[in-house]
Steps between C-alpha positions, in 0.01 A plus 500: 500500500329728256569849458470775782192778312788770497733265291526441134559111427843414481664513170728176414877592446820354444756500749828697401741242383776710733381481835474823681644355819874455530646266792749699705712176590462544831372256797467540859513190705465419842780499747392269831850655659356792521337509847356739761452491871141523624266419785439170589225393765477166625158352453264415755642809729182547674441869705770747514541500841347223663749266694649213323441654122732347267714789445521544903654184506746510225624866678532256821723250313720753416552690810546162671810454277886549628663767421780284284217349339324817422772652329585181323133543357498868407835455337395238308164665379695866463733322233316315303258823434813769503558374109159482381292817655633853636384642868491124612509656863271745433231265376491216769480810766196621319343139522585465833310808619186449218455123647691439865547767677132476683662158638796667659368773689600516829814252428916638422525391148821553372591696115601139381200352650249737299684418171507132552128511579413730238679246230227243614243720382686553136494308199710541186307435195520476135274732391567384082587170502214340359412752206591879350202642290217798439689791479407850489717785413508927592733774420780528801500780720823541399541609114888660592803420333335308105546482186307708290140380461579241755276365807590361816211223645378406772372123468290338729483128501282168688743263655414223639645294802409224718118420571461591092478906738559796258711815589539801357835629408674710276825565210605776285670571233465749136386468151648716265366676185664279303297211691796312665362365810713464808359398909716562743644135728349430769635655854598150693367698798081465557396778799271374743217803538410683848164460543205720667167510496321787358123633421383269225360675139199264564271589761560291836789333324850607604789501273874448524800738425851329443805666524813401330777748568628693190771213354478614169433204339139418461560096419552517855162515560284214615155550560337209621204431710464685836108460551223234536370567166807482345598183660505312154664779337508850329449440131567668187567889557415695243704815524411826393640842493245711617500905451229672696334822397718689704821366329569296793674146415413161627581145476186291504435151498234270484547104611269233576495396886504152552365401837400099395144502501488890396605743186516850543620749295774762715697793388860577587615869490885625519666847413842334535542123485639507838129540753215302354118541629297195401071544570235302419262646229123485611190518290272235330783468188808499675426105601713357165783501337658753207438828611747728360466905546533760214782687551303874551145600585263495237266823507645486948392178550710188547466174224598157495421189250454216684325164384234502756307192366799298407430494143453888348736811555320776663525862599490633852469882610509611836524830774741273744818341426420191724142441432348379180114427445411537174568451132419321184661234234645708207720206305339144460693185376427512087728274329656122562776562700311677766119332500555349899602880601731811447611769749784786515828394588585836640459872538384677165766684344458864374614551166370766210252260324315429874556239780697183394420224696661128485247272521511110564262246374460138609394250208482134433715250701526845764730627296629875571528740283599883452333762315419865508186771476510882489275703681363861457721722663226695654218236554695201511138301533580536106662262340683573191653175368618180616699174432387274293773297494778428788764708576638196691400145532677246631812317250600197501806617685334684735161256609713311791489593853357468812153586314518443120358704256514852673688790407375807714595875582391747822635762328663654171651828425554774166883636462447746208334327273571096566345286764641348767290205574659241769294196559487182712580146299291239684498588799895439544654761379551856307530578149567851348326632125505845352214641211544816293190652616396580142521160396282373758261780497439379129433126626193634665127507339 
């Protein structure tokens, strides 16, 4: 593609013989033990209500059972779960009165009755058993109790379970100023959320807030699909930690909704990792996939990049939080390794020089690769230089997976002066780099 008018011609240079990019020896693989209770509803249920509904005859079945055969059920349901999930009790209740209850009105159901019934309504499922990629990665809350110049993460990461579904969940762990990289082992505990409805950020729409108690441990978290247009899944979250003008903290997050036929673009908001609100986002460019929020106002308004044609990176400004109507393409694919298209792979990062951003670029044979671009720190519609050569592309030891060829981030992060830059190896799996920012600041043209 030839030049943009603002841009010089690219000038030819030699890669470093020392890569900039150090491996951090570090994978994260899928675990199909770890599970999670959630809904399940039967298909072909018909009306709530209506006599003869599916789920009106499965809560007959059970209060037609014996009381000896009853508890021999519960029992047996109770202990296989007592080992695997936490509030066990708790849970099945909660489906019981979310899906049967209507159906028992007016009859004497007994406390063993509702949990029985309620554990027909539940499903455990492995929400990473398939795959364990596209990670992005924020500052903890928490910053208490480190080494000197080191950072506790929070890293958000795509799992993927039965029905090729995606989930959203979460680890921790610190990287020190030295750049030793340690994440935290998984809790063998997943929390099932409470759910309610609440008004949506979209107009018309209504969103969701979960609830997960305050365990402590945020890979307890599971967040998978609660609404229709989720159905398919919640997809890469790109996390951002998001200071207001007021000095106000927030987590944001932006995933793509997956309802089957449909792609929307959604945002997730926390203060404290432990109650989650999940809206739609509305507006003619909030249809795609990408969309990752600065992590401030610029001049009090909110910005995102987003690749709103599939193919360039562009800005988007707006008054509202949840609705997003206009922009323009500010990064084009230049070179090779990103002619079929490019995008941002998360939030832009703040740093002296401007706004880093990771970028990915898709090439020949689909391959994946990483970059980077810098932005003007006050009109980040400017861009200041750019990759001309990968970051990242895939190795031979890293090409294999569920799809080959791919390595891919949601989302990096700047301790001192090094970044942090997790990514996601074909699909399957997670992989951990650092850069000395200086180094890679000097790769870019």
């Amino acid at each position: 593609m030839p030049p943009r008018p603002d841009e010089a011609p690219p000038t030819p240079v030699d890669r470093a013989i020392d890569d900039p990019v150090t491996d951090l020896q570090l994978l994260l693989r899928p675990e199909p033990a770890r599970v999670v209770l959630r809904p399940f509803v039967p298909a072909e249920n018909g009306d709530a209500g209506p006599s003869g509904s599916r789920v009106e005859r499965i809560v007959d079945r059970v209060l037609g059972l014996s009381d000896a055969a009853l508890r021999s059920d519960l029992s047996r349901v109770t202990t296989s779960l007592a080992d695997r999930h936490r509030d066990v009790e708790r849970v099945l209740e909660r489906r019981y009165y979310d899906m049967a209850e209507p159906f028992a009105r007016g009859r004497k159901v007994s406390a063993e009755q509702v949990l029985l019934i309620g554990a027909y309504f539940a499903e455990e499922y492995s929400f990473e058993a398939a795959a364990l990629f596209n990670p992005s990665i924020v500052a903890h809350p928490d910053q208490s109790r480190l080494s000197p110049g080191a950072v506790r993460f929070v890293l958000s990461l795509r799992g993927v379970g039965e029905g090729h579904i995606s989930s959203m969940i979460f680890r921790t762990g610190e990287f020190t100023a030295e750049g030793a990289l340690r994440v935290n082992p998984p809790s063998p505990w997943a929390t099932s959320p409470t759910i309610e409805n609440i008004p949506g950020g979209a107009p018309g729409d209504p969103g969701v807030r979960l609830f997960y108690g305050d365990e402590g441990d945020l890979s307890q978290i599971v967040i998978f699909p609660v609404t229709f247009d989720q159905r398919h899944g919640v997809e890469d979250l790109r996390l951002v930690r998001f200071t207001d003008d007021d000095g106000h903290v927030s987590y944001f997050g932006t995933y793509t909704a997956f309802g089957g036929e449909t792609v929307r673009q959604e945002l997730l908001r926390t203060d404290d990792f432990v109650t989650f609100e999940l809206n739609a986002l509305s507006g003619s460019h909030s249809g795609t996939k990408g969309m990752a929020l600065f992590p401030r106002r610029i001049d009090g308004r909110y910005a995102m990049l987003g690749r709103q044609d599939h193919e360039n990176i562009w800005l988007l400004q707006s008054n509202d939080l949840y609705q997003w109507g206009s922009g323009a393409i500010i990064v084009s694919p230049r070179w090779e390794w990103e002619f079929v298209q490019m995008g941002n792979c998360g939030s832009p990062i703040e740093i002296d020089e401007g706004w880093l951003v990771i970028t990915h670029g898709v090439g020949p044979i689909r391959n994946y690769c990483l970059g980077a671009c810098l932005l003007d720190k006050r009109d980040p519609a400017k861009v200041i230089a750019r990759s001309t050569e990968p970051l990242l592309r895939p190795s031979a030891e890293t090409r294999d997976g569920y799809v080959p060829n791919v390595v891919y981030s949601c989302g990096a992060m700047v301790v001192g002066r090094t970044l942090l830059l997790p990514y996601g190896v074909a699909d399957s799996f997670t992989a951990f780099a650092s850069v000395p920012l200086d180094r890679l600041l000097a790769t870019l043209r």
